[in-house]
mmCIF file of N, CA and C in Angstrom:
data_model
loop_
_atom_site.group_PDB
_atom_site.id
_atom_site.type_symbol
_atom_site.label_atom_id
_atom_site.label_comp_id
_atom_site.label_asym_id
_atom_site.label_seq_id
_atom_site.Cartn_x
_atom_site.Cartn_y
_atom_site.Cartn_z
ATOM 1 N N MET Y 277 1.894 5.012 -10.039
ATOM 2 C CA MET Y 277 1.983 4.705 -8.621
ATOM 3 C C MET Y 277 2.426 3.256 -8.453
ATOM 4 N N MET Y 278 3.445 3.050 -7.622
ATOM 5 C CA MET Y 278 3.953 1.701 -7.369
ATOM 6 C C MET Y 278 3.124 1.025 -6.289
ATOM 7 N N ILE Y 279 2.703 -0.189 -6.572
ATOM 8 C CA ILE Y 279 1.925 -0.962 -5.602
ATOM 9 C C ILE Y 279 2.892 -1.808 -4.785
ATOM 10 N N ASN Y 280 2.774 -1.693 -3.473
ATOM 11 C CA ASN Y 280 3.613 -2.505 -2.591
ATOM 12 C C ASN Y 280 3.115 -3.932 -2.588
ATOM 13 N N LYS Y 281 4.028 -4.864 -2.658
ATOM 14 C CA LYS Y 281 3.665 -6.268 -2.600
ATOM 15 C C LYS Y 281 4.738 -7.035 -1.848
ATOM 16 N N ILE Y 282 4.339 -8.162 -1.314
ATOM 17 C CA ILE Y 282 5.268 -9.049 -0.631
ATOM 18 C C ILE Y 282 6.095 -9.746 -1.697
ATOM 19 N N GLU Y 283 7.400 -9.849 -1.448
ATOM 20 C CA GLU Y 283 8.288 -10.489 -2.409
ATOM 21 C C GLU Y 283 9.177 -11.507 -1.705
ATOM 22 N N LYS Y 284 9.607 -12.510 -2.467
ATOM 23 C CA LYS Y 284 10.610 -13.458 -1.993
ATOM 24 C C LYS Y 284 11.895 -13.170 -2.750
ATOM 25 N N ILE Y 285 12.976 -12.992 -2.010
ATOM 26 C CA ILE Y 285 14.295 -12.807 -2.609
ATOM 27 C C ILE Y 285 15.064 -14.098 -2.370
ATOM 28 N N GLU Y 286 15.251 -14.864 -3.431
ATOM 29 C CA GLU Y 286 15.847 -16.199 -3.326
ATOM 30 C C GLU Y 286 17.354 -16.126 -3.071
ATOM 31 N N GLY Y 287 17.848 -17.089 -2.363
ATOM 32 C CA GLY Y 287 19.273 -17.221 -2.103
ATOM 33 C C GLY Y 287 19.737 -18.610 -2.462
ATOM 34 N N GLY Y 288 20.825 -19.034 -1.855
ATOM 35 C CA GLY Y 288 21.357 -20.357 -2.132
ATOM 36 C C GLY Y 288 22.389 -20.766 -1.107
ATOM 37 N N ILE Y 289 22.941 -21.943 -1.325
ATOM 38 C CA ILE Y 289 24.009 -22.469 -0.476
ATOM 39 C C ILE Y 289 25.069 -23.071 -1.390
ATOM 40 N N ALA Y 290 26.315 -22.730 -1.119
ATOM 41 C CA ALA Y 290 27.439 -23.314 -1.864
ATOM 42 C C ALA Y 290 28.223 -24.201 -0.902
ATOM 43 N N TYR Y 291 28.610 -25.374 -1.378
ATOM 44 C CA TYR Y 291 29.353 -26.330 -0.560
ATOM 45 C C TYR Y 291 30.705 -26.611 -1.200
ATOM 46 N N ASP Y 292 31.711 -26.796 -0.360
ATOM 47 C CA ASP Y 292 32.994 -27.329 -0.819
ATOM 48 C C ASP Y 292 33.621 -28.087 0.350
ATOM 49 N N ASP Y 293 34.882 -28.478 0.210
ATOM 50 C CA ASP Y 293 35.515 -29.300 1.241
ATOM 51 C C ASP Y 293 35.715 -28.578 2.571
ATOM 52 N N ARG Y 294 35.543 -27.247 2.596
ATOM 53 C CA ARG Y 294 35.679 -26.483 3.841
ATOM 54 C C ARG Y 294 34.372 -26.350 4.591
ATOM 55 N N GLY Y 295 33.241 -26.589 3.909
ATOM 56 C CA GLY Y 295 31.934 -26.429 4.534
ATOM 57 C C GLY Y 295 30.952 -25.794 3.574
ATOM 58 N N SER Y 296 30.140 -24.893 4.096
ATOM 59 C CA SER Y 296 29.106 -24.284 3.263
ATOM 60 C C SER Y 296 29.059 -22.775 3.456
ATOM 61 N N VAL Y 297 28.529 -22.103 2.443
ATOM 62 C CA VAL Y 297 28.281 -20.663 2.489
ATOM 63 C C VAL Y 297 26.826 -20.445 2.092
ATOM 64 N N LEU Y 298 26.063 -19.871 2.992
ATOM 65 C CA LEU Y 298 24.666 -19.549 2.754
ATOM 66 C C LEU Y 298 24.598 -18.091 2.318
ATOM 67 N N PHE Y 299 23.819 -17.768 1.271
ATOM 68 C CA PHE Y 299 23.808 -16.397 0.749
ATOM 69 C C PHE Y 299 22.460 -16.015 0.165
ATOM 70 N N VAL Y 300 22.224 -14.708 0.144
ATOM 71 C CA VAL Y 300 21.115 -14.098 -0.600
ATOM 72 C C VAL Y 300 21.737 -12.880 -1.284
ATOM 73 N N ASN Y 301 22.356 -13.123 -2.417
ATOM 74 C CA ASN Y 301 23.148 -12.093 -3.099
ATOM 75 C C ASN Y 301 22.326 -10.948 -3.667
ATOM 76 N N ASP Y 302 21.040 -11.157 -3.919
ATOM 77 C CA ASP Y 302 20.216 -10.104 -4.511
ATOM 78 C C ASP Y 302 19.573 -9.188 -3.469
ATOM 79 N N PHE Y 303 19.895 -9.396 -2.188
ATOM 80 C CA PHE Y 303 19.362 -8.516 -1.144
ATOM 81 C C PHE Y 303 20.227 -7.273 -1.035
ATOM 82 N N ASN Y 304 19.592 -6.110 -1.052
ATOM 83 C CA ASN Y 304 20.283 -4.834 -0.963
ATOM 84 C C ASN Y 304 19.978 -4.211 0.400
ATOM 85 N N PHE Y 305 20.989 -3.928 1.175
ATOM 86 C CA PHE Y 305 20.825 -3.375 2.532
ATOM 87 C C PHE Y 305 20.595 -1.866 2.554
ATOM 88 N N SER Y 306 20.481 -1.212 1.415
ATOM 89 C CA SER Y 306 20.446 0.253 1.380
ATOM 90 C C SER Y 306 19.286 0.864 2.171
ATOM 91 N N GLU Y 307 18.162 0.166 2.312
ATOM 92 C CA GLU Y 307 17.013 0.705 3.056
ATOM 93 C C GLU Y 307 17.035 0.344 4.540
ATOM 94 N N VAL Y 308 17.917 -0.553 4.938
ATOM 95 C CA VAL Y 308 17.921 -1.082 6.303
ATOM 96 C C VAL Y 308 18.533 -0.084 7.277
ATOM 97 N N LYS Y 309 17.801 0.179 8.376
ATOM 98 C CA LYS Y 309 18.293 1.065 9.431
ATOM 99 C C LYS Y 309 18.642 0.305 10.711
ATOM 100 N N ARG Y 310 18.094 -0.894 10.879
ATOM 101 C CA ARG Y 310 18.384 -1.682 12.075
ATOM 102 C C ARG Y 310 17.983 -3.126 11.822
ATOM 103 N N PHE Y 311 18.446 -4.001 12.689
ATOM 104 C CA PHE Y 311 18.003 -5.389 12.636
ATOM 105 C C PHE Y 311 17.887 -5.932 14.043
ATOM 106 N N TYR Y 312 17.106 -6.998 14.158
ATOM 107 C CA TYR Y 312 16.994 -7.712 15.422
ATOM 108 C C TYR Y 312 16.767 -9.182 15.135
ATOM 109 N N GLN Y 313 17.108 -10.011 16.106
ATOM 110 C CA GLN Y 313 17.001 -11.457 15.979
ATOM 111 C C GLN Y 313 16.057 -11.981 17.042
ATOM 112 N N ILE Y 314 15.222 -12.943 16.658
ATOM 113 C CA ILE Y 314 14.265 -13.529 17.598
ATOM 114 C C ILE Y 314 14.396 -15.045 17.586
ATOM 115 N N GLU Y 315 14.383 -15.623 18.790
ATOM 116 C CA GLU Y 315 14.282 -17.074 18.949
ATOM 117 C C GLU Y 315 13.259 -17.317 20.045
ATOM 118 N N ASN Y 316 12.153 -17.952 19.700
ATOM 119 C CA ASN Y 316 11.109 -18.221 20.680
ATOM 120 C C ASN Y 316 11.553 -19.295 21.662
ATOM 121 N N ILE Y 317 10.940 -19.293 22.832
ATOM 122 C CA ILE Y 317 11.267 -20.264 23.870
ATOM 123 C C ILE Y 317 10.834 -21.675 23.467
ATOM 124 N N SER Y 318 9.813 -21.782 22.609
ATOM 125 C CA SER Y 318 9.379 -23.086 22.088
ATOM 126 C C SER Y 318 8.690 -22.874 20.744
ATOM 127 N N LYS Y 319 8.512 -23.955 20.016
ATOM 128 C CA LYS Y 319 7.858 -23.847 18.717
ATOM 129 C C LYS Y 319 6.343 -23.707 18.843
ATOM 130 N N GLU Y 320 5.823 -23.745 20.044
ATOM 131 C CA GLU Y 320 4.387 -23.528 20.268
ATOM 132 C C GLU Y 320 4.023 -22.050 20.326
ATOM 133 N N VAL Y 321 5.014 -21.178 20.484
ATOM 134 C CA VAL Y 321 4.769 -19.734 20.592
ATOM 135 C C VAL Y 321 4.476 -19.156 19.212
ATOM 136 N N ILE Y 322 3.436 -18.330 19.144
ATOM 137 C CA ILE Y 322 3.091 -17.614 17.914
ATOM 138 C C ILE Y 322 3.237 -16.129 18.199
ATOM 139 N N ARG Y 323 4.016 -15.441 17.379
ATOM 140 C CA ARG Y 323 4.160 -13.991 17.492
ATOM 141 C C ARG Y 323 3.426 -13.380 16.311
ATOM 142 N N ALA Y 324 2.255 -12.807 16.589
ATOM 143 C CA ALA Y 324 1.464 -12.230 15.509
ATOM 144 C C ALA Y 324 0.367 -11.353 16.102
ATOM 145 N N TYR Y 325 -0.161 -10.523 15.296
ATOM 146 C CA TYR Y 325 0.350 -9.890 14.077
ATOM 147 C C TYR Y 325 0.838 -8.507 14.416
ATOM 148 N N HIS Y 326 1.883 -8.061 13.752
ATOM 149 C CA HIS Y 326 2.539 -6.790 14.036
ATOM 150 C C HIS Y 326 2.714 -6.068 12.709
ATOM 151 N N GLY Y 327 2.169 -4.858 12.601
ATOM 152 C CA GLY Y 327 2.237 -4.158 11.324
ATOM 153 C C GLY Y 327 2.658 -2.709 11.440
ATOM 154 N N HIS Y 328 2.988 -2.150 10.285
ATOM 155 C CA HIS Y 328 3.413 -0.757 10.180
ATOM 156 C C HIS Y 328 2.882 -0.167 8.873
ATOM 157 N N GLU Y 329 2.465 1.083 8.923
ATOM 158 C CA GLU Y 329 2.025 1.771 7.703
ATOM 159 C C GLU Y 329 3.200 2.346 6.925
ATOM 160 N N LYS Y 330 4.288 2.707 7.619
ATOM 161 C CA LYS Y 330 5.436 3.342 6.967
ATOM 162 C C LYS Y 330 6.671 2.455 6.914
ATOM 163 N N GLU Y 331 6.807 1.577 7.866
ATOM 164 C CA GLU Y 331 8.006 0.737 7.985
ATOM 165 C C GLU Y 331 7.886 -0.538 7.154
ATOM 166 N N GLY Y 332 8.952 -0.886 6.467
ATOM 167 C CA GLY Y 332 9.046 -2.155 5.761
ATOM 168 C C GLY Y 332 9.976 -3.085 6.518
ATOM 169 N N LYS Y 333 9.831 -4.385 6.289
ATOM 170 C CA LYS Y 333 10.679 -5.372 6.960
ATOM 171 C C LYS Y 333 11.149 -6.403 5.954
ATOM 172 N N TYR Y 334 12.291 -6.984 6.268
ATOM 173 C CA TYR Y 334 12.838 -8.117 5.533
ATOM 174 C C TYR Y 334 13.051 -9.215 6.559
ATOM 175 N N VAL Y 335 12.600 -10.433 6.258
ATOM 176 C CA VAL Y 335 12.643 -11.530 7.217
ATOM 177 C C VAL Y 335 13.522 -12.648 6.661
ATOM 178 N N PHE Y 336 14.458 -13.102 7.483
ATOM 179 C CA PHE Y 336 15.397 -14.151 7.089
ATOM 180 C C PHE Y 336 15.486 -15.196 8.187
ATOM 181 N N VAL Y 337 15.190 -16.435 7.872
ATOM 182 C CA VAL Y 337 15.325 -17.532 8.827
ATOM 183 C C VAL Y 337 16.750 -18.054 8.717
ATOM 184 N N SER Y 338 17.569 -17.756 9.728
ATOM 185 C CA SER Y 338 18.982 -18.143 9.675
ATOM 186 C C SER Y 338 19.234 -19.545 10.213
ATOM 187 N N LYS Y 339 18.278 -20.065 11.004
ATOM 188 C CA LYS Y 339 18.421 -21.416 11.559
ATOM 189 C C LYS Y 339 17.029 -21.993 11.757
ATOM 190 N N GLY Y 340 16.818 -23.214 11.288
ATOM 191 C CA GLY Y 340 15.537 -23.875 11.476
ATOM 192 C C GLY Y 340 14.533 -23.562 10.387
ATOM 193 N N SER Y 341 13.260 -23.553 10.761
ATOM 194 C CA SER Y 341 12.203 -23.260 9.798
ATOM 195 C C SER Y 341 11.049 -22.563 10.507
ATOM 196 N N ALA Y 342 10.266 -21.819 9.725
ATOM 197 C CA ALA Y 342 9.167 -21.045 10.299
ATOM 198 C C ALA Y 342 8.054 -20.869 9.292
ATOM 199 N N LYS Y 343 6.863 -20.708 9.826
ATOM 200 C CA LYS Y 343 5.713 -20.291 9.027
ATOM 201 C C LYS Y 343 5.577 -18.795 9.239
ATOM 202 N N ILE Y 344 5.613 -18.048 8.159
ATOM 203 C CA ILE Y 344 5.504 -16.588 8.209
ATOM 204 C C ILE Y 344 4.218 -16.201 7.490
ATOM 205 N N ILE Y 345 3.389 -15.413 8.149
ATOM 206 C CA ILE Y 345 2.111 -15.007 7.577
ATOM 207 C C ILE Y 345 2.061 -13.488 7.507
ATOM 208 N N CYS Y 346 1.669 -12.980 6.343
ATOM 209 C CA CYS Y 346 1.602 -11.539 6.093
ATOM 210 C C CYS Y 346 0.209 -11.177 5.571
ATOM 211 N N ALA Y 347 -0.245 -9.979 5.923
ATOM 212 C CA ALA Y 347 -1.534 -9.506 5.433
ATOM 213 C C ALA Y 347 -1.492 -7.985 5.299
ATOM 214 N N GLU Y 348 -2.199 -7.511 4.305
ATOM 215 C CA GLU Y 348 -2.279 -6.068 4.079
ATOM 216 C C GLU Y 348 -3.124 -5.419 5.167
ATOM 217 N N MET Y 349 -2.749 -4.192 5.533
ATOM 218 C CA MET Y 349 -3.516 -3.410 6.494
ATOM 219 C C MET Y 349 -4.245 -2.307 5.732
ATOM 220 N N ARG Y 350 -5.491 -2.085 6.113
ATOM 221 C CA ARG Y 350 -6.248 -0.975 5.538
ATOM 222 C C ARG Y 350 -7.191 -0.444 6.613
ATOM 223 N N ASP Y 351 -7.133 0.862 6.851
ATOM 224 C CA ASP Y 351 -7.978 1.485 7.882
ATOM 225 C C ASP Y 351 -7.845 0.774 9.226
ATOM 226 N N LYS Y 352 -6.598 0.457 9.573
ATOM 227 C CA LYS Y 352 -6.255 -0.168 10.844
ATOM 228 C C LYS Y 352 -6.907 -1.536 11.038
ATOM 229 N N GLU Y 353 -7.197 -2.216 9.941
ATOM 230 C CA GLU Y 353 -7.708 -3.583 9.947
ATOM 231 C C GLU Y 353 -6.863 -4.416 8.990
ATOM 232 N N LEU Y 354 -6.812 -5.719 9.220
ATOM 233 C CA LEU Y 354 -6.109 -6.613 8.313
ATOM 234 C C LEU Y 354 -7.053 -7.066 7.212
ATOM 235 N N ILE Y 355 -6.509 -7.121 6.003
ATOM 236 C CA ILE Y 355 -7.290 -7.521 4.837
ATOM 237 C C ILE Y 355 -6.809 -8.903 4.390
ATOM 238 N N GLY Y 356 -7.719 -9.838 4.254
ATOM 239 C CA GLY Y 356 -7.371 -11.163 3.774
ATOM 240 C C GLY Y 356 -7.574 -11.270 2.286
ATOM 241 N N PRO Y 357 -7.129 -12.320 1.671
ATOM 242 C CA PRO Y 357 -6.525 -13.468 2.330
ATOM 243 C C PRO Y 357 -5.080 -13.188 2.716
ATOM 244 N N ALA Y 358 -4.644 -13.856 3.739
ATOM 245 C CA ALA Y 358 -3.261 -13.713 4.198
ATOM 246 C C ALA Y 358 -2.338 -14.508 3.276
ATOM 247 N N SER Y 359 -1.099 -14.049 3.164
ATOM 248 C CA SER Y 359 -0.063 -14.770 2.418
ATOM 249 C C SER Y 359 0.730 -15.611 3.408
ATOM 250 N N VAL Y 360 0.886 -16.890 3.112
ATOM 251 C CA VAL Y 360 1.561 -17.827 4.012
ATOM 252 C C VAL Y 360 2.829 -18.335 3.336
ATOM 253 N N PHE Y 361 3.942 -18.264 4.052
ATOM 254 C CA PHE Y 361 5.233 -18.745 3.568
ATOM 255 C C PHE Y 361 5.796 -19.721 4.584
ATOM 256 N N VAL Y 362 6.324 -20.836 4.117
ATOM 257 C CA VAL Y 362 7.086 -21.745 4.963
ATOM 258 C C VAL Y 362 8.531 -21.606 4.512
ATOM 259 N N VAL Y 363 9.375 -21.152 5.436
ATOM 260 C CA VAL Y 363 10.758 -20.819 5.113
ATOM 261 C C VAL Y 363 11.687 -21.699 5.933
ATOM 262 N N ASN Y 364 12.743 -22.191 5.286
ATOM 263 C CA ASN Y 364 13.686 -23.083 5.931
ATOM 264 C C ASN Y 364 15.095 -22.581 5.670
ATOM 265 N N SER Y 365 15.940 -22.637 6.676
ATOM 266 C CA SER Y 365 17.314 -22.134 6.534
ATOM 267 C C SER Y 365 18.135 -22.948 5.536
ATOM 268 N N LYS Y 366 17.684 -24.138 5.190
ATOM 269 C CA LYS Y 366 18.410 -24.956 4.216
ATOM 270 C C LYS Y 366 18.140 -24.524 2.779
ATOM 271 N N LYS Y 367 17.152 -23.648 2.600
ATOM 272 C CA LYS Y 367 16.877 -23.050 1.286
ATOM 273 C C LYS Y 367 16.682 -21.551 1.532
ATOM 274 N N PRO Y 368 17.778 -20.780 1.586
ATOM 275 C CA PRO Y 368 17.704 -19.386 2.014
ATOM 276 C C PRO Y 368 16.829 -18.522 1.123
ATOM 277 N N VAL Y 369 16.029 -17.710 1.795
ATOM 278 C CA VAL Y 369 15.163 -16.742 1.131
ATOM 279 C C VAL Y 369 14.918 -15.595 2.109
ATOM 280 N N ILE Y 370 14.748 -14.416 1.570
ATOM 281 C CA ILE Y 370 14.339 -13.268 2.381
ATOM 282 C C ILE Y 370 12.940 -12.884 1.935
ATOM 283 N N ILE Y 371 12.039 -12.719 2.898
ATOM 284 C CA ILE Y 371 10.685 -12.271 2.605
ATOM 285 C C ILE Y 371 10.651 -10.764 2.815
ATOM 286 N N LYS Y 372 10.328 -10.035 1.757
ATOM 287 C CA LYS Y 372 10.206 -8.573 1.839
ATOM 288 C C LYS Y 372 8.754 -8.235 2.162
ATOM 289 N N ILE Y 373 8.576 -7.572 3.308
ATOM 290 C CA ILE Y 373 7.243 -7.154 3.743
ATOM 291 C C ILE Y 373 7.202 -5.629 3.654
ATOM 292 N N PRO Y 374 6.485 -5.089 2.687
ATOM 293 C CA PRO Y 374 6.490 -3.640 2.481
ATOM 294 C C PRO Y 374 5.657 -2.899 3.528
ATOM 295 N N PRO Y 375 5.797 -1.582 3.583
ATOM 296 C CA PRO Y 375 4.921 -0.793 4.450
ATOM 297 C C PRO Y 375 3.459 -1.085 4.116
ATOM 298 N N GLY Y 376 2.609 -0.995 5.126
ATOM 299 C CA GLY Y 376 1.189 -1.249 4.909
ATOM 300 C C GLY Y 376 0.793 -2.701 5.098
ATOM 301 N N PHE Y 377 1.727 -3.518 5.617
ATOM 302 C CA PHE Y 377 1.450 -4.930 5.868
ATOM 303 C C PHE Y 377 1.775 -5.270 7.313
ATOM 304 N N ALA Y 378 1.097 -6.300 7.819
ATOM 305 C CA ALA Y 378 1.396 -6.856 9.137
ATOM 306 C C ALA Y 378 1.941 -8.261 8.925
ATOM 307 N N ASN Y 379 2.679 -8.740 9.911
ATOM 308 C CA ASN Y 379 3.248 -10.080 9.802
ATOM 309 C C ASN Y 379 3.238 -10.773 11.154
ATOM 310 N N GLY Y 380 3.385 -12.075 11.080
ATOM 311 C CA GLY Y 380 3.524 -12.892 12.264
ATOM 312 C C GLY Y 380 4.263 -14.152 11.894
ATOM 313 N N TYR Y 381 4.726 -14.872 12.903
ATOM 314 C CA TYR Y 381 5.420 -16.110 12.596
ATOM 315 C C TYR Y 381 5.306 -17.105 13.732
ATOM 316 N N LYS Y 382 5.545 -18.363 13.350
ATOM 317 C CA LYS Y 382 5.620 -19.473 14.293
ATOM 318 C C LYS Y 382 6.786 -20.347 13.862
ATOM 319 N N ALA Y 383 7.688 -20.642 14.784
ATOM 320 C CA ALA Y 383 8.788 -21.556 14.497
ATOM 321 C C ALA Y 383 8.221 -22.957 14.300
ATOM 322 N N LEU Y 384 8.779 -23.677 13.344
ATOM 323 C CA LEU Y 384 8.355 -25.048 13.090
ATOM 324 C C LEU Y 384 9.333 -26.070 13.663
ATOM 325 N N GLU Y 385 10.482 -25.574 14.142
ATOM 326 C CA GLU Y 385 11.491 -26.426 14.774
ATOM 327 C C GLU Y 385 11.991 -25.718 16.028
ATOM 328 N N GLU Y 386 12.337 -26.492 17.032
ATOM 329 C CA GLU Y 386 12.961 -25.901 18.220
ATOM 330 C C GLU Y 386 14.277 -25.251 17.801
ATOM 331 N N GLY Y 387 14.616 -24.131 18.407
ATOM 332 C CA GLY Y 387 15.874 -23.456 18.129
ATOM 333 C C GLY Y 387 15.882 -22.617 16.861
ATOM 334 N N THR Y 388 14.721 -22.412 16.247
ATOM 335 C CA THR Y 388 14.650 -21.576 15.040
ATOM 336 C C THR Y 388 15.028 -20.140 15.377
ATOM 337 N N THR Y 389 15.859 -19.544 14.539
ATOM 338 C CA THR Y 389 16.306 -18.165 14.713
ATOM 339 C C THR Y 389 15.910 -17.357 13.486
ATOM 340 N N ILE Y 390 15.292 -16.195 13.727
ATOM 341 C CA ILE Y 390 14.823 -15.346 12.635
ATOM 342 C C ILE Y 390 15.420 -13.955 12.785
ATOM 343 N N LEU Y 391 15.958 -13.441 11.685
ATOM 344 C CA LEU Y 391 16.470 -12.072 11.638
ATOM 345 C C LEU Y 391 15.448 -11.182 10.940
ATOM 346 N N PHE Y 392 15.168 -10.033 11.540
ATOM 347 C CA PHE Y 392 14.302 -9.027 10.944
ATOM 348 C C PHE Y 392 15.154 -7.800 10.649
ATOM 349 N N PHE Y 393 15.097 -7.330 9.426
ATOM 350 C CA PHE Y 393 15.779 -6.109 9.016
ATOM 351 C C PHE Y 393 14.694 -5.060 8.780
ATOM 352 N N SER Y 394 14.845 -3.882 9.371
ATOM 353 C CA SER Y 394 13.807 -2.855 9.338
ATOM 354 C C SER Y 394 14.258 -1.609 8.583
ATOM 355 N N THR Y 395 13.297 -0.977 7.899
ATOM 356 C CA THR Y 395 13.578 0.271 7.185
ATOM 357 C C THR Y 395 13.391 1.501 8.080
ATOM 358 N N SER Y 396 13.029 1.300 9.345
ATOM 359 C CA SER Y 396 12.837 2.401 10.292
ATOM 360 C C SER Y 396 13.731 2.228 11.503
ATOM 361 N N ASN Y 397 14.137 3.344 12.090
ATOM 362 C CA ASN Y 397 14.842 3.233 13.358
ATOM 363 C C ASN Y 397 13.813 2.932 14.449
ATOM 364 N N LEU Y 398 14.267 2.678 15.661
ATOM 365 C CA LEU Y 398 13.371 2.250 16.729
ATOM 366 C C LEU Y 398 12.317 3.298 17.065
ATOM 367 N N GLU Y 399 12.695 4.563 17.129
ATOM 368 C CA GLU Y 399 11.734 5.630 17.449
ATOM 369 C C GLU Y 399 10.656 5.749 16.373
ATOM 370 N N GLU Y 400 11.066 5.698 15.103
ATOM 371 C CA GLU Y 400 10.099 5.748 14.001
ATOM 372 C C GLU Y 400 9.149 4.558 14.069
ATOM 373 N N SER Y 401 9.687 3.406 14.383
ATOM 374 C CA SER Y 401 8.891 2.192 14.456
ATOM 375 C C SER Y 401 7.840 2.269 15.567
ATOM 376 N N LYS Y 402 8.228 2.785 16.733
ATOM 377 C CA LYS Y 402 7.301 2.889 17.865
ATOM 378 C C LYS Y 402 6.109 3.787 17.541
ATOM 379 N N GLU Y 403 6.317 4.806 16.702
ATOM 380 C CA GLU Y 403 5.234 5.736 16.334
ATOM 381 C C GLU Y 403 4.350 5.168 15.220
ATOM 382 N N ASP Y 404 4.697 4.029 14.685
ATOM 383 C CA ASP Y 404 4.027 3.437 13.526
ATOM 384 C C ASP Y 404 3.741 1.963 13.814
ATOM 385 N N ASP Y 405 3.158 1.688 14.962
ATOM 386 C CA ASP Y 405 3.047 0.323 15.464
ATOM 387 C C ASP Y 405 1.579 -0.091 15.593
ATOM 388 N N PHE Y 406 1.210 -1.196 14.934
ATOM 389 C CA PHE Y 406 -0.153 -1.709 14.998
ATOM 390 C C PHE Y 406 -0.099 -3.181 15.374
ATOM 391 N N ARG Y 407 -0.919 -3.578 16.333
ATOM 392 C CA ARG Y 407 -0.943 -4.966 16.812
ATOM 393 C C ARG Y 407 -2.340 -5.552 16.583
ATOM 394 N N PHE Y 408 -2.348 -6.826 16.231
ATOM 395 C CA PHE Y 408 -3.588 -7.550 15.986
ATOM 396 C C PHE Y 408 -3.493 -8.914 16.658
ATOM 397 N N PRO Y 409 -4.624 -9.531 17.012
ATOM 398 C CA PRO Y 409 -4.588 -10.842 17.669
ATOM 399 C C PRO Y 409 -3.960 -11.921 16.786
ATOM 400 N N TRP Y 410 -3.269 -12.869 17.404
ATOM 401 C CA TRP Y 410 -2.593 -13.945 16.683
ATOM 402 C C TRP Y 410 -3.564 -14.820 15.901
ATOM 403 N N ASP Y 411 -4.814 -14.875 16.343
ATOM 404 C CA ASP Y 411 -5.817 -15.710 15.670
ATOM 405 C C ASP Y 411 -6.771 -14.883 14.806
ATOM 406 N N TYR Y 412 -6.313 -13.744 14.336
ATOM 407 C CA TYR Y 412 -7.120 -12.831 13.513
ATOM 408 C C TYR Y 412 -7.741 -13.564 12.322
ATOM 409 N N PHE Y 413 -6.990 -14.448 11.680
ATOM 410 C CA PHE Y 413 -7.478 -15.213 10.529
ATOM 411 C C PHE Y 413 -7.883 -16.637 10.920
ATOM 412 N N GLY Y 414 -8.054 -16.866 12.222
ATOM 413 C CA GLY Y 414 -8.418 -18.186 12.718
ATOM 414 C C GLY Y 414 -7.192 -18.952 13.197
ATOM 415 N N ARG Y 415 -7.417 -19.853 14.087
ATOM 416 C CA ARG Y 415 -6.322 -20.656 14.654
ATOM 417 C C ARG Y 415 -5.763 -21.645 13.641
ATOM 418 N N GLU Y 416 -6.600 -22.121 12.742
ATOM 419 C CA GLU Y 416 -6.192 -23.162 11.805
ATOM 420 C C GLU Y 416 -5.117 -22.717 10.839
ATOM 421 N N ILE Y 417 -4.963 -21.418 10.596
ATOM 422 C CA ILE Y 417 -3.945 -20.932 9.684
ATOM 423 C C ILE Y 417 -2.526 -21.256 10.210
ATOM 424 N N TRP Y 418 -2.410 -21.427 11.520
ATOM 425 C CA TRP Y 418 -1.103 -21.714 12.144
ATOM 426 C C TRP Y 418 -0.821 -23.207 12.266
ATOM 427 N N GLU Y 419 -1.808 -24.043 11.987
ATOM 428 C CA GLU Y 419 -1.636 -25.482 12.157
ATOM 429 C C GLU Y 419 -0.698 -26.066 11.109
ATOM 430 N N THR Y 420 -0.020 -27.132 11.505
ATOM 431 C CA THR Y 420 0.807 -27.900 10.578
ATOM 432 C C THR Y 420 -0.015 -29.081 10.116
ATOM 433 N N LYS Y 421 -0.069 -29.280 8.803
ATOM 434 C CA LYS Y 421 -0.873 -30.361 8.239
ATOM 435 C C LYS Y 421 0.005 -31.573 7.940
ATOM 436 N N ASN Y 422 -0.412 -32.719 8.413
ATOM 437 C CA ASN Y 422 0.295 -33.957 8.083
ATOM 438 C C ASN Y 422 -0.010 -34.320 6.634
ATOM 439 N N ARG Y 423 1.027 -34.733 5.922
ATOM 440 C CA ARG Y 423 0.859 -35.111 4.514
ATOM 441 C C ARG Y 423 1.394 -36.502 4.287
#
């Protein structure tokens, strides 16, 4: 039996005299049925937590940076500890969120744009939709720490 786990699919950026090319060459679109893009009105907005038992997601920050938090779902509850990723468009990566997990995010810069690629069509997704409060793991998980 294969255990679902959150994965990071690393990418890169190539530069030359014409500009740059951002890529994630190891990402395979074969499971993707749809995509959508989100840009919050401000970096103070937190969108969390949204999960699916059957649907998987791939998350790509195309502009700016974001804190992405994922947690396993079991018996319609979130199981901690949560996995926290800080993703920046200057170091491309795709976060693979398998079925059975919930996710949320907060932009860390104004104008951050995030693409979500889904393994379910919209109708399938609506029938497999679980919502949890943004502060399920506490408010402090969303805070930015000065270093």
